[in-house]
Short mmCIF file of N, CA and C in Angstrom, two decimals:
data_model
loop_
_atom_site.label_atom_id
_atom_site.label_comp_id
_atom_site.label_asym_id
_atom_site.label_seq_id
_atom_site.Cartn_x
_atom_site.Cartn_y
_atom_site.Cartn_z
N UNK C 276 0.84 -1.19 0.00
CA UNK C 276 0.00 0.00 0.00
C UNK C 276 0.87 1.24 0.00
N UNK C 277 0.50 2.22 -0.75
CA UNK C 277 1.23 3.47 -0.79
C UNK C 277 0.55 4.51 0.09
N UNK C 278 1.35 5.42 0.62
CA UNK C 278 0.84 6.54 1.39
C UNK C 278 0.06 6.15 2.63
N UNK C 279 0.50 5.11 3.31
CA UNK C 279 -0.10 4.73 4.58
C UNK C 279 1.00 4.42 5.59
N UNK C 280 0.71 4.72 6.84
CA UNK C 280 1.58 4.30 7.93
C UNK C 280 1.05 2.98 8.47
N UNK C 281 1.95 2.08 8.77
CA UNK C 281 1.60 0.86 9.49
C UNK C 281 2.04 1.09 10.93
N UNK C 282 1.11 1.00 11.85
CA UNK C 282 1.37 1.23 13.26
C UNK C 282 1.30 -0.11 13.99
N UNK C 283 2.39 -0.48 14.64
CA UNK C 283 2.47 -1.75 15.35
C UNK C 283 2.54 -1.43 16.84
N UNK C 284 1.50 -1.78 17.57
CA UNK C 284 1.45 -1.54 19.01
C UNK C 284 2.18 -2.65 19.75
N UNK C 285 2.99 -2.26 20.72
CA UNK C 285 3.75 -3.23 21.51
C UNK C 285 3.42 -3.09 22.98
N UNK C 286 3.16 -4.23 23.62
CA UNK C 286 2.99 -4.24 25.07
C UNK C 286 4.37 -4.20 25.72
N UNK C 287 4.41 -4.02 27.03
CA UNK C 287 5.67 -3.97 27.76
C UNK C 287 6.46 -5.27 27.63
N UNK C 288 5.76 -6.41 27.41
CA UNK C 288 6.45 -7.70 27.28
C UNK C 288 6.90 -7.99 25.84
N UNK C 289 6.72 -7.01 24.93
CA UNK C 289 7.17 -7.16 23.56
C UNK C 289 6.17 -7.75 22.59
N UNK C 290 5.03 -8.21 23.08
CA UNK C 290 3.99 -8.77 22.22
C UNK C 290 3.30 -7.62 21.48
N UNK C 291 2.98 -7.87 20.20
CA UNK C 291 2.31 -6.87 19.36
C UNK C 291 0.85 -7.26 19.17
N UNK C 292 -0.06 -6.85 20.08
CA UNK C 292 -1.45 -7.27 19.99
C UNK C 292 -2.30 -6.50 18.98
N UNK C 293 -1.79 -5.33 18.51
CA UNK C 293 -2.60 -4.49 17.64
C UNK C 293 -1.74 -3.93 16.51
N UNK C 294 -2.28 -3.99 15.29
CA UNK C 294 -1.66 -3.36 14.13
C UNK C 294 -2.73 -2.52 13.46
N UNK C 295 -2.36 -1.32 13.01
CA UNK C 295 -3.33 -0.43 12.39
C UNK C 295 -2.70 0.19 11.15
N UNK C 296 -3.52 0.55 10.20
CA UNK C 296 -3.10 1.22 8.97
C UNK C 296 -3.78 2.59 8.95
N UNK C 297 -2.98 3.63 8.76
CA UNK C 297 -3.55 4.99 8.72
C UNK C 297 -2.98 5.75 7.54
N UNK C 298 -3.73 6.68 6.97
CA UNK C 298 -3.23 7.46 5.84
C UNK C 298 -2.00 8.28 6.23
N UNK C 299 -1.05 8.35 5.32
CA UNK C 299 0.16 9.13 5.56
C UNK C 299 0.01 10.51 4.95
N UNK C 300 -1.02 11.22 5.37
CA UNK C 300 -1.32 12.53 4.79
C UNK C 300 -0.59 13.65 5.51
N UNK C 301 -0.08 13.39 6.69
CA UNK C 301 0.63 14.41 7.46
C UNK C 301 2.12 14.34 7.14
N UNK C 302 2.78 15.48 7.19
CA UNK C 302 4.21 15.55 6.93
C UNK C 302 5.02 15.46 8.23
N UNK C 303 4.44 14.89 9.27
CA UNK C 303 5.11 14.83 10.58
C UNK C 303 5.77 13.49 10.84
N UNK C 304 5.92 12.66 9.81
CA UNK C 304 6.57 11.37 9.98
C UNK C 304 5.75 10.38 10.76
N UNK C 305 4.46 10.61 10.87
CA UNK C 305 3.57 9.68 11.56
C UNK C 305 3.46 9.92 13.06
N UNK C 306 4.09 10.96 13.57
CA UNK C 306 4.05 11.22 15.01
C UNK C 306 2.63 11.44 15.52
N UNK C 307 1.84 12.18 14.79
CA UNK C 307 0.45 12.43 15.21
C UNK C 307 -0.36 11.14 15.19
N UNK C 308 -0.18 10.34 14.15
CA UNK C 308 -0.89 9.06 14.06
C UNK C 308 -0.45 8.12 15.18
N UNK C 309 0.84 8.12 15.49
CA UNK C 309 1.35 7.27 16.56
C UNK C 309 0.83 7.68 17.92
N UNK C 310 0.78 8.99 18.19
CA UNK C 310 0.25 9.48 19.46
C UNK C 310 -1.23 9.13 19.60
N UNK C 311 -1.99 9.28 18.51
CA UNK C 311 -3.42 8.94 18.54
C UNK C 311 -3.60 7.44 18.77
N UNK C 312 -2.75 6.62 18.15
CA UNK C 312 -2.80 5.17 18.33
C UNK C 312 -2.61 4.81 19.80
N UNK C 313 -1.59 5.39 20.45
CA UNK C 313 -1.35 5.11 21.87
C UNK C 313 -2.52 5.55 22.73
N UNK C 314 -3.16 6.65 22.38
CA UNK C 314 -4.32 7.12 23.14
C UNK C 314 -5.49 6.14 23.02
N UNK C 315 -5.61 5.46 21.89
CA UNK C 315 -6.70 4.53 21.65
C UNK C 315 -6.45 3.13 22.20
N UNK C 316 -5.18 2.78 22.40
CA UNK C 316 -4.83 1.41 22.77
C UNK C 316 -4.03 1.41 24.08
N UNK C 317 -4.75 1.41 25.19
CA UNK C 317 -4.12 1.50 26.51
C UNK C 317 -3.23 0.31 26.84
N UNK C 318 -3.43 -0.83 26.20
CA UNK C 318 -2.62 -2.01 26.49
C UNK C 318 -1.21 -1.92 25.88
N UNK C 319 -1.01 -0.96 24.98
CA UNK C 319 0.29 -0.83 24.32
C UNK C 319 1.14 0.22 25.02
N UNK C 320 2.41 -0.11 25.25
CA UNK C 320 3.32 0.84 25.88
C UNK C 320 4.14 1.58 24.85
N UNK C 321 4.22 1.03 23.64
CA UNK C 321 4.97 1.64 22.53
C UNK C 321 4.23 1.41 21.23
N UNK C 322 4.57 2.22 20.22
CA UNK C 322 4.06 1.99 18.88
C UNK C 322 5.20 2.22 17.89
N UNK C 323 5.38 1.25 16.99
CA UNK C 323 6.34 1.41 15.90
C UNK C 323 5.59 2.03 14.73
N UNK C 324 6.22 3.00 14.08
CA UNK C 324 5.61 3.67 12.93
C UNK C 324 6.43 3.29 11.69
N UNK C 325 5.76 2.62 10.75
CA UNK C 325 6.40 2.12 9.53
C UNK C 325 5.83 2.84 8.31
N UNK C 326 6.66 3.00 7.29
CA UNK C 326 6.23 3.55 6.00
C UNK C 326 7.04 2.85 4.91
N UNK C 327 6.35 2.30 3.93
CA UNK C 327 7.01 1.63 2.81
C UNK C 327 8.01 0.57 3.24
N UNK C 328 7.66 -0.22 4.25
CA UNK C 328 8.51 -1.31 4.69
C UNK C 328 9.70 -0.92 5.53
N UNK C 329 9.79 0.35 5.92
CA UNK C 329 10.88 0.80 6.77
C UNK C 329 10.33 1.46 8.02
N UNK C 330 10.97 1.15 9.15
CA UNK C 330 10.53 1.77 10.39
C UNK C 330 11.03 3.22 10.43
N UNK C 331 10.10 4.12 10.76
CA UNK C 331 10.46 5.54 10.88
C UNK C 331 10.91 5.88 12.29
N UNK C 332 10.11 5.44 13.25
CA UNK C 332 10.41 5.71 14.65
C UNK C 332 9.56 4.83 15.54
N UNK C 333 9.87 4.86 16.82
CA UNK C 333 9.07 4.19 17.84
C UNK C 333 8.71 5.22 18.89
N UNK C 334 7.42 5.30 19.22
CA UNK C 334 6.98 6.22 20.28
C UNK C 334 6.64 5.41 21.52
N UNK C 335 7.03 5.93 22.66
CA UNK C 335 6.64 5.32 23.92
C UNK C 335 5.52 6.16 24.52
N UNK C 336 4.94 5.69 25.59
CA UNK C 336 3.85 6.43 26.24
C UNK C 336 4.27 7.82 26.66
N UNK C 337 5.56 8.05 26.86
CA UNK C 337 6.03 9.38 27.24
C UNK C 337 5.97 10.35 26.06
N UNK C 338 5.62 9.83 24.86
CA UNK C 338 5.48 10.61 23.61
C UNK C 338 6.82 11.05 23.07
N UNK C 339 7.92 10.56 23.60
CA UNK C 339 9.22 10.89 23.05
C UNK C 339 9.64 9.76 22.13
N UNK C 340 10.24 10.09 20.97
CA UNK C 340 10.72 9.01 20.09
C UNK C 340 11.69 8.12 20.84
N UNK C 341 11.51 6.81 20.70
CA UNK C 341 12.35 5.86 21.42
C UNK C 341 13.25 5.07 20.49
N UNK C 342 13.16 5.35 19.19
CA UNK C 342 13.95 4.58 18.23
C UNK C 342 14.60 5.47 17.21
N UNK C 343 14.58 5.03 15.98
CA UNK C 343 15.19 5.77 14.89
C UNK C 343 14.59 7.16 14.76
N UNK C 344 15.38 8.09 14.33
CA UNK C 344 14.90 9.45 14.10
C UNK C 344 14.11 9.53 12.82
N UNK C 345 13.43 10.62 12.65
CA UNK C 345 12.62 10.81 11.45
C UNK C 345 13.47 11.27 10.36
#
């Protein structure tokens, strides 16, 4: 799929119970979509933000990027 973010929610134990697809219409590298994902999925402590098969970043509940930079 083109122009979509794949959001992979991760629990504290590393299990990924939720995956979501959202439009990549924002130029913020998926940060807004990732923050909204965490707000919707309380069981996830982190979310990986992917675009075109590459991970862009990982957000933790603290809303600070925890992985690769944008």
